[in-house]
CSV table of C-alpha atoms in Angstrom, one decimal:
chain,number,residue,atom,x,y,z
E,1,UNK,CA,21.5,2.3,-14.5
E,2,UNK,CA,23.0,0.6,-11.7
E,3,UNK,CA,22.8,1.5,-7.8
E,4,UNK,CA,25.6,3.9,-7.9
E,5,UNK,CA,23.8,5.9,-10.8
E,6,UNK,CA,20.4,5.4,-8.8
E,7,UNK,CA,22.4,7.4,-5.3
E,8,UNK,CA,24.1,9.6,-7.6
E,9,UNK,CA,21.1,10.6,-9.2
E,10,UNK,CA,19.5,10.9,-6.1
E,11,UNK,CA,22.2,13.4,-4.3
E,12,UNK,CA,22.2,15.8,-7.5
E,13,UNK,CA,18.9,15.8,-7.2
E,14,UNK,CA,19.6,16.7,-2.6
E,15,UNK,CA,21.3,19.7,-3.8
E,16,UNK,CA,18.9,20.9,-6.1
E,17,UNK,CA,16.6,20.8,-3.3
E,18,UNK,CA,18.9,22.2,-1.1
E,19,UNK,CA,19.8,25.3,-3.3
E,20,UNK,CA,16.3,26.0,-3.9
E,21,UNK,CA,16.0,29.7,-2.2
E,22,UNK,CA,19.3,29.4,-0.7
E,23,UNK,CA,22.5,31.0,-1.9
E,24,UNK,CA,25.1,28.8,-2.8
E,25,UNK,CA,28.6,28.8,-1.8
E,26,UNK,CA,31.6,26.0,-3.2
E,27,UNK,CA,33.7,24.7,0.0
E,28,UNK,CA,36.2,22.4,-2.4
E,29,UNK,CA,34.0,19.0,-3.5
E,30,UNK,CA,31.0,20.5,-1.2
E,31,UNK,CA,28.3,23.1,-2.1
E,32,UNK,CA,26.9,24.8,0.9
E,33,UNK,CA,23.1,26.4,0.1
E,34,UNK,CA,22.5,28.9,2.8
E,35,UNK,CA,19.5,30.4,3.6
E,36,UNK,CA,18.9,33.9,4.2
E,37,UNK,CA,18.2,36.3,7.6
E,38,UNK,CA,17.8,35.0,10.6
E,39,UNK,CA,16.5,31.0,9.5
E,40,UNK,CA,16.6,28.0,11.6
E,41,UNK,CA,20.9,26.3,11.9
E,42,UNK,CA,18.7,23.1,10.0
E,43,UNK,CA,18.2,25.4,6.8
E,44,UNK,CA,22.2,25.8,5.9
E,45,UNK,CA,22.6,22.1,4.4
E,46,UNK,CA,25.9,21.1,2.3
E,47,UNK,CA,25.8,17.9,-0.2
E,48,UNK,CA,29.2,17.0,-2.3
E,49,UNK,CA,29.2,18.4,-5.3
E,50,UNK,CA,32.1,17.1,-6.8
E,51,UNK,CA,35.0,16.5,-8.6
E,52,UNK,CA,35.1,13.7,-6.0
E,53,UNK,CA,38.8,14.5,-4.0
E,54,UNK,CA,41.5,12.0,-3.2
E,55,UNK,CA,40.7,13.4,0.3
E,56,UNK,CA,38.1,15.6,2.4
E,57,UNK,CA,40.1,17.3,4.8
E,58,UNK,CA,40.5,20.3,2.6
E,59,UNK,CA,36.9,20.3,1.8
E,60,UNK,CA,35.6,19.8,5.3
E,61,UNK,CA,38.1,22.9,6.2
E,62,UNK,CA,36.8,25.0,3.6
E,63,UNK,CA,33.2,24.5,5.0
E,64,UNK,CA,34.2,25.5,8.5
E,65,UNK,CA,35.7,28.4,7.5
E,66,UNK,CA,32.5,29.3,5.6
E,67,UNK,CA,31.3,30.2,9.2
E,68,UNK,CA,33.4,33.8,10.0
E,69,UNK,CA,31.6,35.2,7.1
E,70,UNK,CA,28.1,33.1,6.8
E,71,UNK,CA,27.7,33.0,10.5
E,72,UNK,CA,27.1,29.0,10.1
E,73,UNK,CA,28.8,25.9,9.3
E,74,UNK,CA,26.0,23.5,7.4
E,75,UNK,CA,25.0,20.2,8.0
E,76,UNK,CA,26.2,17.6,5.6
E,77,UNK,CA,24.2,15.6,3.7
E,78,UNK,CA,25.3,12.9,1.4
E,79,UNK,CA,25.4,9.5,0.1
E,80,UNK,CA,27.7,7.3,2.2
E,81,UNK,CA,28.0,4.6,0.0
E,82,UNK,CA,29.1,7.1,-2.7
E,83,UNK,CA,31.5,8.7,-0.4
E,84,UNK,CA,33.0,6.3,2.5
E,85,UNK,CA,35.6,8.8,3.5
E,86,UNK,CA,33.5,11.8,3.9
E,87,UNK,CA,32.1,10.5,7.2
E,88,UNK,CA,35.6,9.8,8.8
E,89,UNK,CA,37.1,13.3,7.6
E,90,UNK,CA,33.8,15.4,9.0
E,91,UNK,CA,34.4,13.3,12.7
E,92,UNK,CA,38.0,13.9,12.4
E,93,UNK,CA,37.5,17.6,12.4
E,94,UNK,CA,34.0,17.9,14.8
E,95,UNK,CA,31.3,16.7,13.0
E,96,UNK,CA,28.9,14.6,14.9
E,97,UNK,CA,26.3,12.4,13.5
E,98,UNK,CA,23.4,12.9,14.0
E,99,UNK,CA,21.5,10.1,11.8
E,100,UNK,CA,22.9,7.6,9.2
E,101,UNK,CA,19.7,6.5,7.0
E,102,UNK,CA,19.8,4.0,4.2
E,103,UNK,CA,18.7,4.5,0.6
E,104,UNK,CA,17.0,1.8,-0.9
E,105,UNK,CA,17.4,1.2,-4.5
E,106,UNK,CA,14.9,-0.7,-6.5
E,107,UNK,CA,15.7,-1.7,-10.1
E,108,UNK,CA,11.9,-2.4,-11.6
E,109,UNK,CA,13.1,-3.8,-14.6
E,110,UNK,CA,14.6,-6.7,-12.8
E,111,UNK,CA,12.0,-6.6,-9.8
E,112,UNK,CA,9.1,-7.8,-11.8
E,113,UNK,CA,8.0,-9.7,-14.4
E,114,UNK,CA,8.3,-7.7,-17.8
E,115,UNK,CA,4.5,-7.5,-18.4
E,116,UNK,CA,4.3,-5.7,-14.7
E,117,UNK,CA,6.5,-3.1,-15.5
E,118,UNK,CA,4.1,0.2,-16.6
E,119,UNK,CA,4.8,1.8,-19.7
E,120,UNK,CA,6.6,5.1,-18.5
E,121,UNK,CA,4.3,8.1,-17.8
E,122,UNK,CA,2.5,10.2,-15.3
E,123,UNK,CA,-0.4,12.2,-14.7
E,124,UNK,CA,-0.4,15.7,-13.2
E,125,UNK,CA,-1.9,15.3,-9.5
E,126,UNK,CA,-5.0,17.6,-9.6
E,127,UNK,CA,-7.6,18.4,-6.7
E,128,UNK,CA,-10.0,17.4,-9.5
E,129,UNK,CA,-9.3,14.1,-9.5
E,130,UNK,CA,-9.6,12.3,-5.9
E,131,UNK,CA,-8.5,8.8,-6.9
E,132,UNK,CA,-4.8,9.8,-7.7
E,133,UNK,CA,-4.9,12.2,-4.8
E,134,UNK,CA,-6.2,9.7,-2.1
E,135,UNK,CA,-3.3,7.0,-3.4
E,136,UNK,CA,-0.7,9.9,-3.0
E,137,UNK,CA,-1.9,10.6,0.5
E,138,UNK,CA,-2.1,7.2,1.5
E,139,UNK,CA,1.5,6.4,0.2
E,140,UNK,CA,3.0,9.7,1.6
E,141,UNK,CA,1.8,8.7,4.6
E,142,UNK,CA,2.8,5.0,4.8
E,143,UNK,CA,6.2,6.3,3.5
E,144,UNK,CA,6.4,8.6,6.3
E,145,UNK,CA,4.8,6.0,8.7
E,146,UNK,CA,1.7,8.3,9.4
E,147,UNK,CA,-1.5,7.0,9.3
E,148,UNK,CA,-3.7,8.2,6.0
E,149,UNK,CA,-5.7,10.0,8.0
């Protein structure tokens, strides 16, 4: 796989996510998922859900004029690298950004030696079994910047 499959993967994977509990509505290469009642404006996300377009304008319209009826225009999430004009088409008609965070790809395969590599494989994180819970816990927490505690 190479890094563009890696983000690719990834932002199908956003969208799940984001349509988990949420109703989903198309808005041309977008998918907004909405959440229900009276939630918080940070639970209406949208993530591009292709065909990728020649352009974005008509997409980025499509999602503003999801608000009339949803009560809400989303927030955008997405993979810049994937999509370098997205960014300049949701500024052009009001967006502003709020944060631009990198993705870091790591390809173990050509990262390490080929006797490092693990065979793939997992094990099911269990309360009954505090070694693999403690190592989860500590890494959600350096991954988050939190101490372990």
């Amino acid at each position: 796989m190479t890094v563009r499959d890696d983000l690719a993967h990834a932002e199908r994977a956003l969208l799940e996510h984001a349509a988990y509990g949420r109703s989903r509505v198309r808005a041309g290469a977008l998918t907004a998922c909405l959440a229900e009642g009276r939630a918080d404006a940070l639970m209406h996300v949208a993530v591009p859900s292709g065909p990728e377009p020649t352009g974005w304008d008509d997409s980025v319209q499509a999602l503003i004029a999801l608000h009339p009826r949803h009560g809400t225009v989303p927030r955008l999430e997405f993979m810049a690298e994937l999509h370098p004009a997205l960014a300049q088409s949701l500024e052009r008609h009001g967006f502003v950004r709020t944060s631009s965070d990198p993705v870091m790809t790591l390809d173990l395969q050509g990262a390490l030696p080929a006797s490092a590599v693990p065979a793939p494989g997992y094990r099911r994180l269990a309360a009954n079994d505090p070694e693999l819970l403690s190592a989860f816990v500590e890494q959600q927490a350096e991954a988050f910047g939190m101490p372990p505690a």
